[in-house]
Amino acid sequence: MSFFQAILLGTLQGVTEFLPVSSSGHLVVMKSIFNIIEIPVLFDVLLHISTLFVVIIVFRTRILSIIRSLFSYLYPGEVTSGENRENLRLFLIIILASVFTATIGLGVSFLNVERNPMLVSILFLVTGSFLLFSKFSKGKKEYGEIGVVEGIVTGTAQGLGVFPGISRSGITISAALFSGMDRQKAGEFSFLLFIPAVSGALVLKLKEARDLFTMVSPWTVLAGVSASFIVGLFSLKLLLKLVRGGKLYYFTPYLFAIGIAGLIWL
């Protein structure tokens, strides 16, 4: 893998991990176009760690609030505020959703779809359709109003994000909106679910990792990871702004275009 390819893949990761266009689907397409036979597993892991840090930084206030609320329940005599109760409820729903994500994700992981650009192209069209219909959601539920149903729906949706061509962010935000959540909360909730999902996936991937620096220069790795982090930070902030404005469907024409192009040429 060359220096240019590392930066390209890092930039691609930073953009597509957050914008609802499927990072894994674009990776399949880019590998086909640039004839990249294999991406070192550890390099892929480092790219995902960089985007994981982006999420933690952007949502640090909510994450710290949840942690404080959890600790408050460990000390008798602490005042149980409405915020603490809401955060505990949110934490339990994230766990529930993560169980469904893991169950579905592991259940379909044996399907070898990464080498099937035709299926990936079809799933680009599916993602585009979800984003289009999300335009019509009118949900106003806050965290204190969501429960088991919302956890199961969004967790299941995130599990389906295993398929290249299905955008994890796109389908989970859409699922949260369809289940009646407020737009801002739907965007935030999607990325709170991202943290345990990606952390678990990285642990599994590390088992396959080999010595990266015998295959790729450390400077090449640093360039790719830096590109992923910087571009990812801007991409996530852009996405959240679009979600709040109800404009996820802006990505539908692009997804339809690459989906149709893939069906014709790949």
PDB file of C-alpha atoms in Angstrom:
ATOM      1  CA  MET A   1       0.000   0.000   0.000  1.00  0.00           C
ATOM      2  CA  SER A   2       1.455   3.321  -1.106  1.00  0.00           C
ATOM      3  CA  PHE A   3       1.533   6.660   0.750  1.00  0.00           C
ATOM      4  CA  PHE A   4      -1.116   8.020  -1.631  1.00  0.00           C
ATOM      5  CA  GLN A   5      -3.368   5.002  -1.117  1.00  0.00           C
ATOM      6  CA  ALA A   6      -3.079   5.354   2.682  1.00  0.00           C
ATOM      7  CA  ILE A   7      -4.169   9.007   2.568  1.00  0.00           C
ATOM      8  CA  LEU A   8      -6.953   8.140   0.133  1.00  0.00           C
ATOM      9  CA  LEU A   9      -8.233   5.315   2.336  1.00  0.00           C
ATOM     10  CA  GLY A  10      -7.943   7.477   5.466  1.00  0.00           C
ATOM     11  CA  THR A  11      -9.886  10.292   3.824  1.00  0.00           C
ATOM     12  CA  LEU A  12     -12.465   7.808   2.572  1.00  0.00           C
ATOM     13  CA  GLN A  13     -12.834   6.394   6.080  1.00  0.00           C
ATOM     14  CA  GLY A  14     -13.216   9.865   7.600  1.00  0.00           C
ATOM     15  CA  VAL A  15     -15.911  10.862   5.129  1.00  0.00           C
ATOM     16  CA  THR A  16     -17.902   7.660   4.763  1.00  0.00           C
ATOM     17  CA  GLU A  17     -17.765   6.463   8.380  1.00  0.00           C
ATOM     18  CA  PHE A  18     -19.979   9.392   9.336  1.00  0.00           C
ATOM     19  CA  LEU A  19     -21.765  10.624   6.236  1.00  0.00           C
ATOM     20  CA  PRO A  20     -24.572   8.143   5.454  1.00  0.00           C
ATOM     21  CA  VAL A  21     -23.043   6.613   2.332  1.00  0.00           C
ATOM     22  CA  SER A  22     -21.517   3.339   3.710  1.00  0.00           C
ATOM     23  CA  SER A  23     -17.780   3.239   4.416  1.00  0.00           C
ATOM     24  CA  SER A  24     -17.531  -0.513   3.797  1.00  0.00           C
ATOM     25  CA  GLY A  25     -19.414  -0.229   0.512  1.00  0.00           C
ATOM     26  CA  HIS A  26     -17.072   2.477  -0.765  1.00  0.00           C
ATOM     27  CA  LEU A  27     -14.092   0.424   0.359  1.00  0.00           C
ATOM     28  CA  VAL A  28     -15.250  -2.485  -1.806  1.00  0.00           C
ATOM     29  CA  VAL A  29     -15.596  -0.129  -4.781  1.00  0.00           C
ATOM     30  CA  MET A  30     -12.226   1.593  -4.192  1.00  0.00           C
ATOM     31  CA  LYS A  31     -10.408  -1.727  -3.824  1.00  0.00           C
ATOM     32  CA  SER A  32     -11.894  -2.772  -7.146  1.00  0.00           C
ATOM     33  CA  ILE A  33     -10.999   0.507  -8.907  1.00  0.00           C
ATOM     34  CA  PHE A  34      -7.433   0.844  -7.541  1.00  0.00           C
ATOM     35  CA  ASN A  35      -6.728  -2.885  -7.523  1.00  0.00           C
ATOM     36  CA  ILE A  36      -5.862  -2.945  -3.811  1.00  0.00           C
ATOM     37  CA  ILE A  37      -5.735  -6.656  -3.114  1.00  0.00           C
ATOM     38  CA  GLU A  38      -5.574  -6.486   0.671  1.00  0.00           C
ATOM     39  CA  ILE A  39      -5.621  -3.748   3.290  1.00  0.00           C
ATOM     40  CA  PRO A  40      -3.573  -4.687   6.384  1.00  0.00           C
ATOM     41  CA  VAL A  41      -5.995  -5.504   9.206  1.00  0.00           C
ATOM     42  CA  LEU A  42      -4.088  -3.409  11.743  1.00  0.00           C
ATOM     43  CA  PHE A  43      -4.187  -0.386   9.419  1.00  0.00           C
ATOM     44  CA  ASP A  44      -7.949  -0.815   9.119  1.00  0.00           C
ATOM     45  CA  VAL A  45      -8.193  -1.077  12.924  1.00  0.00           C
ATOM     46  CA  LEU A  46      -6.194   2.138  13.386  1.00  0.00           C
ATOM     47  CA  LEU A  47      -8.454   3.985  10.943  1.00  0.00           C
ATOM     48  CA  HIS A  48     -11.492   2.889  12.958  1.00  0.00           C
ATOM     49  CA  ILE A  49      -9.824   3.879  16.229  1.00  0.00           C
ATOM     50  CA  SER A  50      -9.246   7.368  14.819  1.00  0.00           C
ATOM     51  CA  THR A  51     -12.941   7.748  13.944  1.00  0.00           C
ATOM     52  CA  LEU A  52     -13.899   6.294  17.330  1.00  0.00           C
ATOM     53  CA  PHE A  53     -11.907   9.091  18.975  1.00  0.00           C
ATOM     54  CA  VAL A  54     -13.763  11.604  16.809  1.00  0.00           C
ATOM     55  CA  VAL A  55     -17.098  10.373  18.193  1.00  0.00           C
ATOM     56  CA  ILE A  56     -15.837  10.445  21.786  1.00  0.00           C
ATOM     57  CA  ILE A  57     -14.566  14.016  21.354  1.00  0.00           C
ATOM     58  CA  VAL A  58     -17.744  15.332  19.713  1.00  0.00           C
ATOM     59  CA  PHE A  59     -20.074  13.689  22.254  1.00  0.00           C
ATOM     60  CA  ARG A  60     -17.802  14.023  25.288  1.00  0.00           C
ATOM     61  CA  THR A  61     -20.332  16.109  27.237  1.00  0.00           C
ATOM     62  CA  ARG A  62     -23.067  13.468  26.976  1.00  0.00           C
ATOM     63  CA  ILE A  63     -20.629  10.612  27.607  1.00  0.00           C
ATOM     64  CA  LEU A  64     -19.240  12.248  30.759  1.00  0.00           C
ATOM     65  CA  SER A  65     -22.776  13.000  31.923  1.00  0.00           C
ATOM     66  CA  ILE A  66     -23.723   9.318  31.590  1.00  0.00           C
ATOM     67  CA  ILE A  67     -20.577   8.241  33.453  1.00  0.00           C
ATOM     68  CA  ARG A  68     -21.282  10.699  36.286  1.00  0.00           C
ATOM     69  CA  SER A  69     -24.858   9.465  36.539  1.00  0.00           C
ATOM     70  CA  LEU A  70     -23.723   5.839  36.729  1.00  0.00           C
ATOM     71  CA  PHE A  71     -21.290   6.667  39.524  1.00  0.00           C
ATOM     72  CA  SER A  72     -23.997   8.572  41.402  1.00  0.00           C
ATOM     73  CA  TYR A  73     -25.911   5.306  41.810  1.00  0.00           C
ATOM     74  CA  LEU A  74     -22.925   3.702  43.522  1.00  0.00           C
ATOM     75  CA  TYR A  75     -23.037   6.095  46.472  1.00  0.00           C
ATOM     76  CA  PRO A  76     -25.988   5.865  48.889  1.00  0.00           C
ATOM     77  CA  GLY A  77     -27.427   9.226  49.783  1.00  0.00           C
ATOM     78  CA  GLU A  78     -26.727  10.817  46.416  1.00  0.00           C
ATOM     79  CA  VAL A  79     -29.610  12.874  45.116  1.00  0.00           C
ATOM     80  CA  THR A  80     -31.242  11.069  42.200  1.00  0.00           C
ATOM     81  CA  SER A  81     -31.940  13.856  39.747  1.00  0.00           C
ATOM     82  CA  GLY A  82     -34.072  13.697  36.647  1.00  0.00           C
ATOM     83  CA  GLU A  83     -30.909  13.925  34.561  1.00  0.00           C
ATOM     84  CA  ASN A  84     -29.397  10.925  36.351  1.00  0.00           C
ATOM     85  CA  ARG A  85     -32.533   8.853  35.796  1.00  0.00           C
ATOM     86  CA  GLU A  86     -32.613   9.813  32.119  1.00  0.00           C
ATOM     87  CA  ASN A  87     -28.932   8.945  31.667  1.00  0.00           C
ATOM     88  CA  LEU A  88     -29.354   5.578  33.385  1.00  0.00           C
ATOM     89  CA  ARG A  89     -32.334   4.808  31.155  1.00  0.00           C
ATOM     90  CA  LEU A  90     -30.302   5.818  28.110  1.00  0.00           C
ATOM     91  CA  PHE A  91     -27.378   3.645  29.210  1.00  0.00           C
ATOM     92  CA  LEU A  92     -29.629   0.582  29.607  1.00  0.00           C
ATOM     93  CA  ILE A  93     -31.195   1.155  26.186  1.00  0.00           C
ATOM     94  CA  ILE A  94     -27.719   1.421  24.624  1.00  0.00           C
ATOM     95  CA  ILE A  95     -26.846  -1.955  26.185  1.00  0.00           C
ATOM     96  CA  LEU A  96     -30.086  -3.486  24.886  1.00  0.00           C
ATOM     97  CA  ALA A  97     -29.516  -2.086  21.399  1.00  0.00           C
ATOM     98  CA  SER A  98     -25.904  -3.306  21.433  1.00  0.00           C
ATOM     99  CA  VAL A  99     -27.032  -6.858  22.226  1.00  0.00           C
ATOM    100  CA  PHE A 100     -29.243  -6.855  19.134  1.00  0.00           C
ATOM    101  CA  THR A 101     -26.468  -5.280  17.065  1.00  0.00           C
ATOM    102  CA  ALA A 102     -23.970  -7.955  18.110  1.00  0.00           C
ATOM    103  CA  THR A 103     -26.434 -10.806  17.593  1.00  0.00           C
ATOM    104  CA  ILE A 104     -27.374  -9.727  14.081  1.00  0.00           C
ATOM    105  CA  GLY A 105     -23.895  -8.542  13.123  1.00  0.00           C
ATOM    106  CA  LEU A 106     -22.247 -11.816  14.140  1.00  0.00           C
ATOM    107  CA  GLY A 107     -25.094 -13.783  12.597  1.00  0.00           C
ATOM    108  CA  VAL A 108     -24.590 -12.319   9.127  1.00  0.00           C
ATOM    109  CA  SER A 109     -20.812 -11.871   9.258  1.00  0.00           C
ATOM    110  CA  PHE A 110     -20.273 -15.301   7.703  1.00  0.00           C
ATOM    111  CA  LEU A 111     -21.934 -14.127   4.486  1.00  0.00           C
ATOM    112  CA  ASN A 112     -19.160 -13.253   2.043  1.00  0.00           C
ATOM    113  CA  VAL A 113     -20.650 -10.135   0.477  1.00  0.00           C
ATOM    114  CA  GLU A 114     -17.489  -8.016   0.342  1.00  0.00           C
ATOM    115  CA  ARG A 115     -16.529  -9.502  -3.013  1.00  0.00           C
ATOM    116  CA  ASN A 116     -19.933  -8.950  -4.553  1.00  0.00           C
ATOM    117  CA  PRO A 117     -20.011  -5.395  -5.970  1.00  0.00           C
ATOM    118  CA  MET A 118     -23.427  -6.113  -7.511  1.00  0.00           C
ATOM    119  CA  LEU A 119     -25.018  -6.694  -4.090  1.00  0.00           C
ATOM    120  CA  VAL A 120     -23.192  -3.669  -2.678  1.00  0.00           C
ATOM    121  CA  SER A 121     -24.678  -1.531  -5.465  1.00  0.00           C
ATOM    122  CA  ILE A 122     -28.186  -2.754  -4.624  1.00  0.00           C
ATOM    123  CA  LEU A 123     -27.642  -1.956  -0.951  1.00  0.00           C
ATOM    124  CA  PHE A 124     -26.522   1.580  -1.868  1.00  0.00           C
ATOM    125  CA  LEU A 125     -30.005   1.986  -3.364  1.00  0.00           C
ATOM    126  CA  VAL A 126     -31.577   0.602  -0.181  1.00  0.00           C
ATOM    127  CA  THR A 127     -29.660   3.086   1.977  1.00  0.00           C
ATOM    128  CA  GLY A 128     -30.670   5.940  -0.311  1.00  0.00           C
ATOM    129  CA  SER A 129     -34.324   4.931   0.046  1.00  0.00           C
ATOM    130  CA  PHE A 130     -34.107   4.947   3.851  1.00  0.00           C
ATOM    131  CA  LEU A 131     -32.621   8.438   3.807  1.00  0.00           C
ATOM    132  CA  LEU A 132     -35.303   9.671   1.432  1.00  0.00           C
ATOM    133  CA  PHE A 133     -38.164   8.447   3.621  1.00  0.00           C
ATOM    134  CA  SER A 134     -36.522   9.843   6.772  1.00  0.00           C
ATOM    135  CA  LYS A 135     -37.453  13.269   5.407  1.00  0.00           C
ATOM    136  CA  PHE A 136     -41.052  12.645   6.464  1.00  0.00           C
ATOM    137  CA  SER A 137     -40.383  11.753  10.109  1.00  0.00           C
ATOM    138  CA  LYS A 138     -42.057  14.024  12.655  1.00  0.00           C
ATOM    139  CA  GLY A 139     -40.786  12.440  15.881  1.00  0.00           C
ATOM    140  CA  LYS A 140     -40.295  14.498  19.024  1.00  0.00           C
ATOM    141  CA  LYS A 141     -39.358  11.869  21.632  1.00  0.00           C
ATOM    142  CA  GLU A 142     -36.630  12.806  24.090  1.00  0.00           C
ATOM    143  CA  TYR A 143     -34.409  10.261  25.854  1.00  0.00           C
ATOM    144  CA  GLY A 144     -36.812  10.090  28.796  1.00  0.00           C
ATOM    145  CA  GLU A 145     -39.555   8.893  26.442  1.00  0.00           C
ATOM    146  CA  ILE A 146     -37.736   6.111  24.590  1.00  0.00           C
ATOM    147  CA  GLY A 147     -37.723   2.504  25.710  1.00  0.00           C
ATOM    148  CA  VAL A 148     -37.334  -1.118  24.683  1.00  0.00           C
ATOM    149  CA  VAL A 149     -38.932  -0.734  21.244  1.00  0.00           C
ATOM    150  CA  GLU A 150     -36.600   2.080  20.196  1.00  0.00           C
ATOM    151  CA  GLY A 151     -33.605   0.130  21.514  1.00  0.00           C
ATOM    152  CA  ILE A 152     -34.535  -3.004  19.570  1.00  0.00           C
ATOM    153  CA  VAL A 153     -35.318  -1.119  16.347  1.00  0.00           C
ATOM    154  CA  THR A 154     -32.104   0.916  16.287  1.00  0.00           C
ATOM    155  CA  GLY A 155     -29.935  -1.963  17.522  1.00  0.00           C
ATOM    156  CA  THR A 156     -31.309  -4.224  14.796  1.00  0.00           C
ATOM    157  CA  ALA A 157     -30.751  -1.512  12.191  1.00  0.00           C
ATOM    158  CA  GLN A 158     -27.145  -1.072  13.315  1.00  0.00           C
ATOM    159  CA  GLY A 159     -26.584  -4.826  13.005  1.00  0.00           C
ATOM    160  CA  LEU A 160     -27.654  -4.631   9.359  1.00  0.00           C
ATOM    161  CA  GLY A 161     -24.907  -2.049   8.858  1.00  0.00           C
ATOM    162  CA  VAL A 162     -22.521  -5.014   8.638  1.00  0.00           C
ATOM    163  CA  PHE A 163     -23.504  -5.314   4.980  1.00  0.00           C
ATOM    164  CA  PRO A 164     -21.304  -3.189   2.678  1.00  0.00           C
ATOM    165  CA  GLY A 165     -23.597  -0.689   0.988  1.00  0.00           C
ATOM    166  CA  ILE A 166     -25.773  -0.254   4.081  1.00  0.00           C
ATOM    167  CA  SER A 167     -24.680   2.887   5.908  1.00  0.00           C
ATOM    168  CA  ARG A 168     -24.473   2.304   9.665  1.00  0.00           C
ATOM    169  CA  SER A 169     -25.093   5.956  10.469  1.00  0.00           C
ATOM    170  CA  GLY A 170     -27.771   6.327   7.813  1.00  0.00           C
ATOM    171  CA  ILE A 171     -29.812   3.302   8.790  1.00  0.00           C
ATOM    172  CA  THR A 172     -29.569   3.829  12.568  1.00  0.00           C
ATOM    173  CA  ILE A 173     -30.492   7.516  12.376  1.00  0.00           C
ATOM    174  CA  SER A 174     -33.363   6.651  10.022  1.00  0.00           C
ATOM    175  CA  ALA A 175     -34.531   3.864  12.358  1.00  0.00           C
ATOM    176  CA  ALA A 176     -34.425   6.226  15.343  1.00  0.00           C
ATOM    177  CA  LEU A 177     -36.413   8.812  13.392  1.00  0.00           C
ATOM    178  CA  PHE A 178     -38.955   6.218  12.230  1.00  0.00           C
ATOM    179  CA  SER A 179     -39.430   5.115  15.855  1.00  0.00           C
ATOM    180  CA  GLY A 180     -40.387   8.667  16.787  1.00  0.00           C
ATOM    181  CA  MET A 181     -37.206  10.202  18.176  1.00  0.00           C
ATOM    182  CA  ASP A 182     -36.382  13.897  17.969  1.00  0.00           C
ATOM    183  CA  ARG A 183     -33.928  14.661  15.147  1.00  0.00           C
ATOM    184  CA  GLN A 184     -31.096  15.904  17.335  1.00  0.00           C
ATOM    185  CA  LYS A 185     -31.487  12.998  19.756  1.00  0.00           C
ATOM    186  CA  ALA A 186     -31.649  10.504  16.865  1.00  0.00           C
ATOM    187  CA  GLY A 187     -28.295  11.726  15.560  1.00  0.00           C
ATOM    188  CA  GLU A 188     -26.656  11.638  18.968  1.00  0.00           C
ATOM    189  CA  PHE A 189     -28.154   8.247  19.863  1.00  0.00           C
ATOM    190  CA  SER A 190     -26.833   6.734  16.637  1.00  0.00           C
ATOM    191  CA  PHE A 191     -23.265   7.628  17.570  1.00  0.00           C
ATOM    192  CA  LEU A 192     -23.625   6.621  21.205  1.00  0.00           C
ATOM    193  CA  LEU A 193     -24.487   3.182  19.780  1.00  0.00           C
ATOM    194  CA  PHE A 194     -21.444   3.467  17.516  1.00  0.00           C
ATOM    195  CA  ILE A 195     -19.036   3.404  20.485  1.00  0.00           C
ATOM    196  CA  PRO A 196     -19.745  -0.125  21.846  1.00  0.00           C
ATOM    197  CA  ALA A 197     -20.372  -1.520  18.359  1.00  0.00           C
ATOM    198  CA  VAL A 198     -17.054  -0.370  16.913  1.00  0.00           C
ATOM    199  CA  SER A 199     -15.142  -1.160  20.116  1.00  0.00           C
ATOM    200  CA  GLY A 200     -16.405  -4.750  20.022  1.00  0.00           C
ATOM    201  CA  ALA A 201     -15.648  -5.121  16.323  1.00  0.00           C
ATOM    202  CA  LEU A 202     -12.109  -3.804  16.844  1.00  0.00           C
ATOM    203  CA  VAL A 203     -11.436  -6.362  19.584  1.00  0.00           C
ATOM    204  CA  LEU A 204     -12.442  -9.146  17.194  1.00  0.00           C
ATOM    205  CA  LYS A 205     -10.357  -7.693  14.353  1.00  0.00           C
ATOM    206  CA  LEU A 206      -7.232  -7.388  16.499  1.00  0.00           C
ATOM    207  CA  LYS A 207      -7.111 -11.177  16.647  1.00  0.00           C
ATOM    208  CA  GLU A 208      -6.421 -11.166  12.901  1.00  0.00           C
ATOM    209  CA  ALA A 209      -3.856  -8.364  12.999  1.00  0.00           C
ATOM    210  CA  ARG A 210      -0.272  -8.935  11.941  1.00  0.00           C
ATOM    211  CA  ASP A 211       2.842  -6.810  12.283  1.00  0.00           C
ATOM    212  CA  LEU A 212       1.754  -3.787  10.257  1.00  0.00           C
ATOM    213  CA  PHE A 213       5.080  -1.986  10.031  1.00  0.00           C
ATOM    214  CA  THR A 214       6.794  -4.866   8.243  1.00  0.00           C
ATOM    215  CA  MET A 215       4.356  -4.247   5.371  1.00  0.00           C
ATOM    216  CA  VAL A 216       3.756  -0.482   5.519  1.00  0.00           C
ATOM    217  CA  SER A 217       5.943   2.472   6.505  1.00  0.00           C
ATOM    218  CA  PRO A 218       5.054   4.091   9.877  1.00  0.00           C
ATOM    219  CA  TRP A 219       4.825   7.449   8.082  1.00  0.00           C
ATOM    220  CA  THR A 220       2.353   5.979   5.617  1.00  0.00           C
ATOM    221  CA  VAL A 221       0.232   4.671   8.487  1.00  0.00           C
ATOM    222  CA  LEU A 222       0.394   8.030  10.296  1.00  0.00           C
ATOM    223  CA  ALA A 223      -0.684   9.863   7.146  1.00  0.00           C
ATOM    224  CA  GLY A 224      -3.706   7.613   6.687  1.00  0.00           C
ATOM    225  CA  VAL A 225      -4.777   7.767  10.342  1.00  0.00           C
ATOM    226  CA  SER A 226      -4.340  11.563  10.491  1.00  0.00           C
ATOM    227  CA  ALA A 227      -6.410  12.014   7.344  1.00  0.00           C
ATOM    228  CA  SER A 228      -9.129   9.796   8.804  1.00  0.00           C
ATOM    229  CA  PHE A 229      -9.274  11.776  12.066  1.00  0.00           C
ATOM    230  CA  ILE A 230      -9.227  15.283  10.581  1.00  0.00           C
ATOM    231  CA  VAL A 231     -11.690  14.569   7.787  1.00  0.00           C
ATOM    232  CA  GLY A 232     -13.874  12.543  10.169  1.00  0.00           C
ATOM    233  CA  LEU A 233     -14.191  15.450  12.594  1.00  0.00           C
ATOM    234  CA  PHE A 234     -15.510  17.763   9.886  1.00  0.00           C
ATOM    235  CA  SER A 235     -17.738  15.044   8.406  1.00  0.00           C
ATOM    236  CA  LEU A 236     -19.440  14.230  11.708  1.00  0.00           C
ATOM    237  CA  LYS A 237     -20.170  17.875  12.477  1.00  0.00           C
ATOM    238  CA  LEU A 238     -21.605  18.321   8.984  1.00  0.00           C
ATOM    239  CA  LEU A 239     -23.802  15.243   9.359  1.00  0.00           C
ATOM    240  CA  LEU A 240     -25.217  16.355  12.712  1.00  0.00           C
ATOM    241  CA  LYS A 241     -26.095  19.743  11.224  1.00  0.00           C
ATOM    242  CA  LEU A 242     -27.920  18.048   8.333  1.00  0.00           C
ATOM    243  CA  VAL A 243     -29.758  15.671  10.684  1.00  0.00           C
ATOM    244  CA  ARG A 244     -31.002  18.562  12.816  1.00  0.00           C
ATOM    245  CA  GLY A 245     -32.248  20.265   9.665  1.00  0.00           C
ATOM    246  CA  GLY A 246     -34.015  17.136   8.401  1.00  0.00           C
ATOM    247  CA  LYS A 247     -31.776  16.982   5.340  1.00  0.00           C
ATOM    248  CA  LEU A 248     -30.446  13.423   5.344  1.00  0.00           C
ATOM    249  CA  TYR A 249     -32.174  12.919   2.012  1.00  0.00           C
ATOM    250  CA  TYR A 250     -29.528  15.190   0.444  1.00  0.00           C
ATOM    251  CA  PHE A 251     -27.390  12.052   0.117  1.00  0.00           C
ATOM    252  CA  THR A 252     -30.069  10.050  -1.703  1.00  0.00           C
ATOM    253  CA  PRO A 253     -29.220  11.234  -5.269  1.00  0.00           C
ATOM    254  CA  TYR A 254     -25.544  10.342  -4.715  1.00  0.00           C
ATOM    255  CA  LEU A 255     -26.381   6.869  -3.380  1.00  0.00           C
ATOM    256  CA  PHE A 256     -28.825   6.231  -6.214  1.00  0.00           C
ATOM    257  CA  ALA A 257     -26.207   7.382  -8.738  1.00  0.00           C
ATOM    258  CA  ILE A 258     -23.393   5.131  -7.483  1.00  0.00           C
ATOM    259  CA  GLY A 259     -25.810   2.256  -6.959  1.00  0.00           C
ATOM    260  CA  ILE A 260     -27.072   2.427 -10.540  1.00  0.00           C
ATOM    261  CA  ALA A 261     -23.543   2.996 -11.888  1.00  0.00           C
ATOM    262  CA  GLY A 262     -22.345  -0.063  -9.990  1.00  0.00           C
ATOM    263  CA  LEU A 263     -25.136  -2.214 -11.412  1.00  0.00           C
ATOM    264  CA  ILE A 264     -24.188  -1.105 -14.918  1.00  0.00           C
ATOM    265  CA  TRP A 265     -20.379  -1.201 -14.829  1.00  0.00           C
ATOM    266  CA  LEU A 266     -19.143  -3.429 -11.999  1.00  0.00           C
TER     267      LEU A 266
END
